[in-house]
Coordinates of C-alpha atoms and ligand atoms in Angstrom, one line a residue:
M1 CA 106.5 97.5 83.5
T2 CA 106.2 99.1 80.0
E3 CA 103.2 97.5 78.2
L4 CA 99.6 98.5 79.2
P5 CA 98.3 95.7 81.4
P6 CA 95.1 94.1 80.1
I7 CA 92.0 96.2 81.0
E8 CA 89.8 93.9 83.1
A9 CA 86.3 94.9 82.1
F10 CA 83.5 94.3 84.6
A11 CA 79.7 94.3 84.1
G12 CA 79.3 97.4 86.2
P13 CA 80.8 99.4 89.1
D14 CA 79.6 96.9 91.7
A15 CA 81.4 94.0 90.0
A16 CA 84.5 96.1 89.7
A17 CA 84.3 97.1 93.4
D18 CA 83.9 93.4 94.3
A19 CA 87.0 92.6 92.3
A20 CA 89.0 95.4 93.9
A21 CA 88.0 94.5 97.4
D22 CA 88.8 90.8 96.8
A23 CA 92.2 91.7 95.4
I24 CA 93.0 94.0 98.4
L25 CA 91.9 91.4 100.9
H26 CA 93.9 88.7 99.1
A27 CA 97.0 90.8 99.0
L28 CA 96.8 91.9 102.7
T29 CA 96.1 88.3 103.8
H30 CA 99.2 87.1 102.0
A31 CA 101.3 90.0 103.4
I32 CA 100.1 89.3 107.0
A33 CA 100.9 85.6 106.6
E34 CA 104.4 86.4 105.2
R35 CA 105.5 89.4 107.2
G36 CA 103.0 89.8 110.1
H37 CA 101.5 93.0 108.7
G38 CA 100.0 94.5 105.6
N39 CA 100.5 98.0 104.2
L40 CA 97.6 99.5 102.2
V41 CA 97.3 102.8 100.3
V42 CA 93.8 104.0 99.5
T43 CA 92.6 106.8 97.3
G44 CA 90.0 109.6 97.4
G45 CA 87.5 110.7 94.8
S46 CA 84.0 109.4 94.0
T47 CA 84.9 105.9 92.7
P48 CA 86.4 104.0 95.6
G49 CA 83.6 104.4 98.2
P50 CA 81.9 101.0 97.4
V51 CA 85.2 99.3 97.7
Y52 CA 85.6 100.7 101.2
D53 CA 82.1 99.6 102.1
R54 CA 83.0 96.1 101.1
L55 CA 86.2 96.2 103.2
A56 CA 84.9 97.9 106.3
N57 CA 83.7 94.6 107.9
A58 CA 85.6 92.1 105.9
P59 CA 87.2 89.3 107.9
L60 CA 90.9 90.2 108.2
A61 CA 93.5 90.7 111.0
W62 CA 92.9 94.5 110.7
P63 CA 95.0 95.4 113.8
T64 CA 98.0 94.2 111.7
V65 CA 97.1 96.5 108.8
R66 CA 98.6 100.0 108.2
I67 CA 96.7 102.3 105.9
T68 CA 97.6 105.7 104.4
L69 CA 96.3 107.8 101.5
S70 CA 97.5 108.2 97.9
D71 CA 96.8 111.9 98.2
E72 CA 94.9 114.5 100.1
R73 CA 93.3 117.8 99.5
W74 CA 94.6 120.7 101.6
V75 CA 91.3 121.1 103.4
D76 CA 90.1 120.5 107.0
P77 CA 89.6 116.8 107.7
A78 CA 86.0 117.6 108.5
S79 CA 85.5 119.0 105.0
P80 CA 83.4 117.0 102.6
E81 CA 86.3 117.3 100.2
S82 CA 88.7 115.5 102.5
N83 CA 89.9 112.1 101.5
E84 CA 90.7 111.4 105.1
K85 CA 87.0 112.0 105.9
L86 CA 86.0 109.6 103.1
V87 CA 88.3 106.9 104.4
R88 CA 87.3 107.4 108.1
E89 CA 83.6 107.3 107.2
R90 CA 83.5 104.5 104.6
L91 CA 86.5 102.3 105.3
L92 CA 87.4 102.7 109.0
S93 CA 83.8 102.5 110.1
G94 CA 83.7 98.8 111.1
A95 CA 86.3 96.1 111.9
A96 CA 88.7 97.9 109.5
G97 CA 88.8 100.7 112.1
Q98 CA 91.2 98.5 114.1
A99 CA 93.8 99.2 111.4
T100 CA 96.4 101.9 111.9
F101 CA 95.6 104.9 109.7
T102 CA 98.2 107.5 108.8
A103 CA 96.7 110.7 107.4
L104 CA 98.7 112.8 105.1
K105 CA 97.5 116.2 106.3
A106 CA 98.5 117.2 109.8
D107 CA 97.6 120.3 111.7
G108 CA 99.5 123.4 110.8
A109 CA 99.4 125.9 107.9
D110 CA 102.6 125.0 106.0
I111 CA 101.9 122.4 103.3
D112 CA 105.6 121.9 102.5
A113 CA 106.3 121.1 106.2
A114 CA 103.3 118.7 106.1
A115 CA 104.7 117.0 103.0
W116 CA 108.0 116.4 104.9
S117 CA 106.2 115.0 107.9
A118 CA 104.0 112.8 105.7
D119 CA 107.1 111.6 103.8
L120 CA 108.6 110.3 107.0
A121 CA 105.4 108.6 108.1
V122 CA 104.8 107.0 104.7
A123 CA 108.3 105.7 104.6
E124 CA 107.3 103.4 107.5
L125 CA 104.7 101.8 105.3
S126 CA 106.8 101.4 102.2
P127 CA 107.0 99.1 100.2
F128 CA 103.2 99.0 100.0
D129 CA 101.6 95.6 99.7
V130 CA 98.6 97.0 97.8
V131 CA 97.6 100.4 96.4
L132 CA 94.2 101.3 95.3
L133 CA 94.2 104.3 92.9
G134 CA 91.5 106.1 90.9
M135 CA 92.3 107.9 87.7
G136 CA 91.1 111.3 86.5
A137 CA 89.8 111.8 82.9
D138 CA 93.1 113.6 82.3
G139 CA 95.0 110.5 83.2
H140 CA 96.1 111.8 86.7
I141 CA 96.6 109.4 89.5
C142 CA 97.0 110.5 93.1
S143 CA 97.4 114.3 92.8
L144 CA 99.9 114.0 90.0
F145 CA 98.2 116.2 87.5
P146 CA 99.3 116.8 83.9
G147 CA 100.8 120.3 83.5
N148 CA 101.2 120.9 87.2
P149 CA 104.5 122.6 88.1
M150 CA 105.5 119.8 90.5
L151 CA 104.7 117.0 88.0
A152 CA 108.3 116.4 86.8
D153 CA 109.4 115.9 90.5
G154 CA 106.3 113.9 91.2
L155 CA 106.9 111.5 88.3
D156 CA 110.7 111.2 88.9
P157 CA 111.1 107.5 89.7
A158 CA 114.5 108.2 91.2
S159 CA 113.2 110.9 93.6
A160 CA 114.1 110.5 97.2
R161 CA 110.6 112.0 98.1
L162 CA 107.6 109.8 98.9
V163 CA 105.2 112.7 99.4
L164 CA 105.2 116.1 97.8
A165 CA 103.0 119.2 97.9
A166 CA 101.1 120.0 94.6
P167 CA 100.0 123.6 94.0
P168 CA 96.6 124.4 92.5
G169 CA 96.6 124.1 88.7
D170 CA 94.6 125.0 85.6
P171 CA 92.2 123.2 85.2
A172 CA 93.0 121.1 88.3
P173 CA 93.5 120.7 91.2
S174 CA 91.3 123.5 92.5
Q175 CA 93.1 123.5 95.9
P176 CA 96.6 122.6 97.0
R177 CA 97.2 118.9 97.5
L178 CA 99.6 116.4 99.2
T179 CA 100.4 113.5 97.0
L180 CA 102.4 110.3 96.9
T181 CA 105.1 110.4 94.3
L182 CA 105.8 107.9 91.5
A183 CA 108.9 106.9 93.5
A184 CA 106.6 105.9 96.4
L185 CA 104.3 103.9 94.2
A186 CA 106.9 102.1 92.1
S187 CA 108.0 99.6 94.8
A188 CA 104.4 98.5 95.6
R189 CA 103.8 94.8 95.2
L190 CA 100.3 95.4 93.7
I191 CA 98.7 98.5 92.3
L192 CA 95.0 98.5 91.4
V193 CA 93.6 101.3 89.2
L194 CA 89.8 101.5 89.4
A195 CA 88.2 103.5 86.7
T196 CA 84.7 103.8 85.1
G197 CA 83.4 105.2 81.9
A198 CA 84.4 105.2 78.2
A199 CA 86.4 108.4 78.5
K200 CA 88.8 106.9 81.1
R201 CA 89.1 103.7 79.1
A202 CA 90.1 105.8 76.1
V203 CA 92.7 107.6 78.2
L204 CA 94.2 104.3 79.4
E205 CA 94.3 102.9 75.8
G206 CA 95.5 106.3 74.4
P207 CA 98.9 107.8 74.0
P208 CA 101.0 106.5 76.9
D209 CA 102.0 110.0 78.1
K210 CA 99.8 110.5 81.1
P211 CA 100.7 110.1 84.8
V212 CA 98.9 106.7 84.9
H213 CA 101.2 105.5 82.1
H214 CA 104.3 106.8 83.8
M215 CA 103.2 104.8 86.9
I216 CA 102.7 101.6 84.8
A217 CA 106.1 102.0 83.3
A218 CA 107.8 102.5 86.7
A219 CA 105.9 99.9 88.6
R220 CA 108.1 97.0 89.8
G221 CA 105.2 95.0 91.0
E222 CA 101.9 94.0 89.5
V223 CA 99.5 96.6 88.1
R224 CA 95.9 95.7 87.4
L225 CA 93.4 98.0 85.6
L226 CA 89.9 97.4 86.8
W227 CA 87.3 99.1 84.5
S228 CA 83.6 99.2 84.1
A229 CA 81.3 101.2 81.8
Ligands
6PG1 C1 91.4 112.6 94.7 C2 91.9 111.3 94.2 C3 92.1 111.3 92.7 C4 91.0 110.5 92.1 C5 90.8 110.8 90.7 C6 89.6 110.1 90.2 O1 91.8 113.1 95.7 O2 90.5 113.1 94.0 O3 92.9 110.7 94.9 O4 93.4 110.9 92.3 O5 91.4 109.1 92.3 O6 90.6 112.2 90.6 O7 88.5 110.6 90.9 P1 87.0 110.0 90.7 O8 87.1 108.6 91.3 O9 86.1 110.9 91.5 O10 86.8 109.9 89.2

């Protein structure tokens, strides 16, 4: 996909969260009907929580759903910064807790070894039926940050890697990360980017040189941009 998909503007974050949850449930319902299971990737950050609240007890064959993360901070899963903690508390708190969740961060101190382990685990869920991403004001998605030393590898659509480690960078990220690669995202049947605020809309509509634009260009499935003021 090369052109910017239309930006779907919603009245506010609640309406955008409604739309994201509906799209996820529709995609997973279709996947389960077609293939007996659904593969979902969910993101961290401050935006997606209301989507997870809407999904947590939504009517779906959750035992047939497999969930993993778009990226993870290299922190203890009990840390308030942990994306795994966010997902366990907001998404896996109700009926959706019957899904199979694959964390990216495992025990152990070596982030590169963890990236290899996560790579193997994520391969079991690829191609993803639906991916929910946020976007930073710098145009990053997952933990694919502009200027980061691993960005070229992370954005290589021909990469054999599905998960890579990302070192801290200036100005971001403040801590090491694990991240899905563009190669992992490209085969997804549906990618939802959920973003709020004028600054992020300007990034989406601006020069197509940010990680989000690389994802849009590489995506072989549908990409939807869900935005609210
Ligand atoms: C993370 C996310 C990251 C996030 C963007 C947007 O670990 O922080 O996966 O990619 O989606 O940074 O974050 P906000 O939703 O907080 O703006």
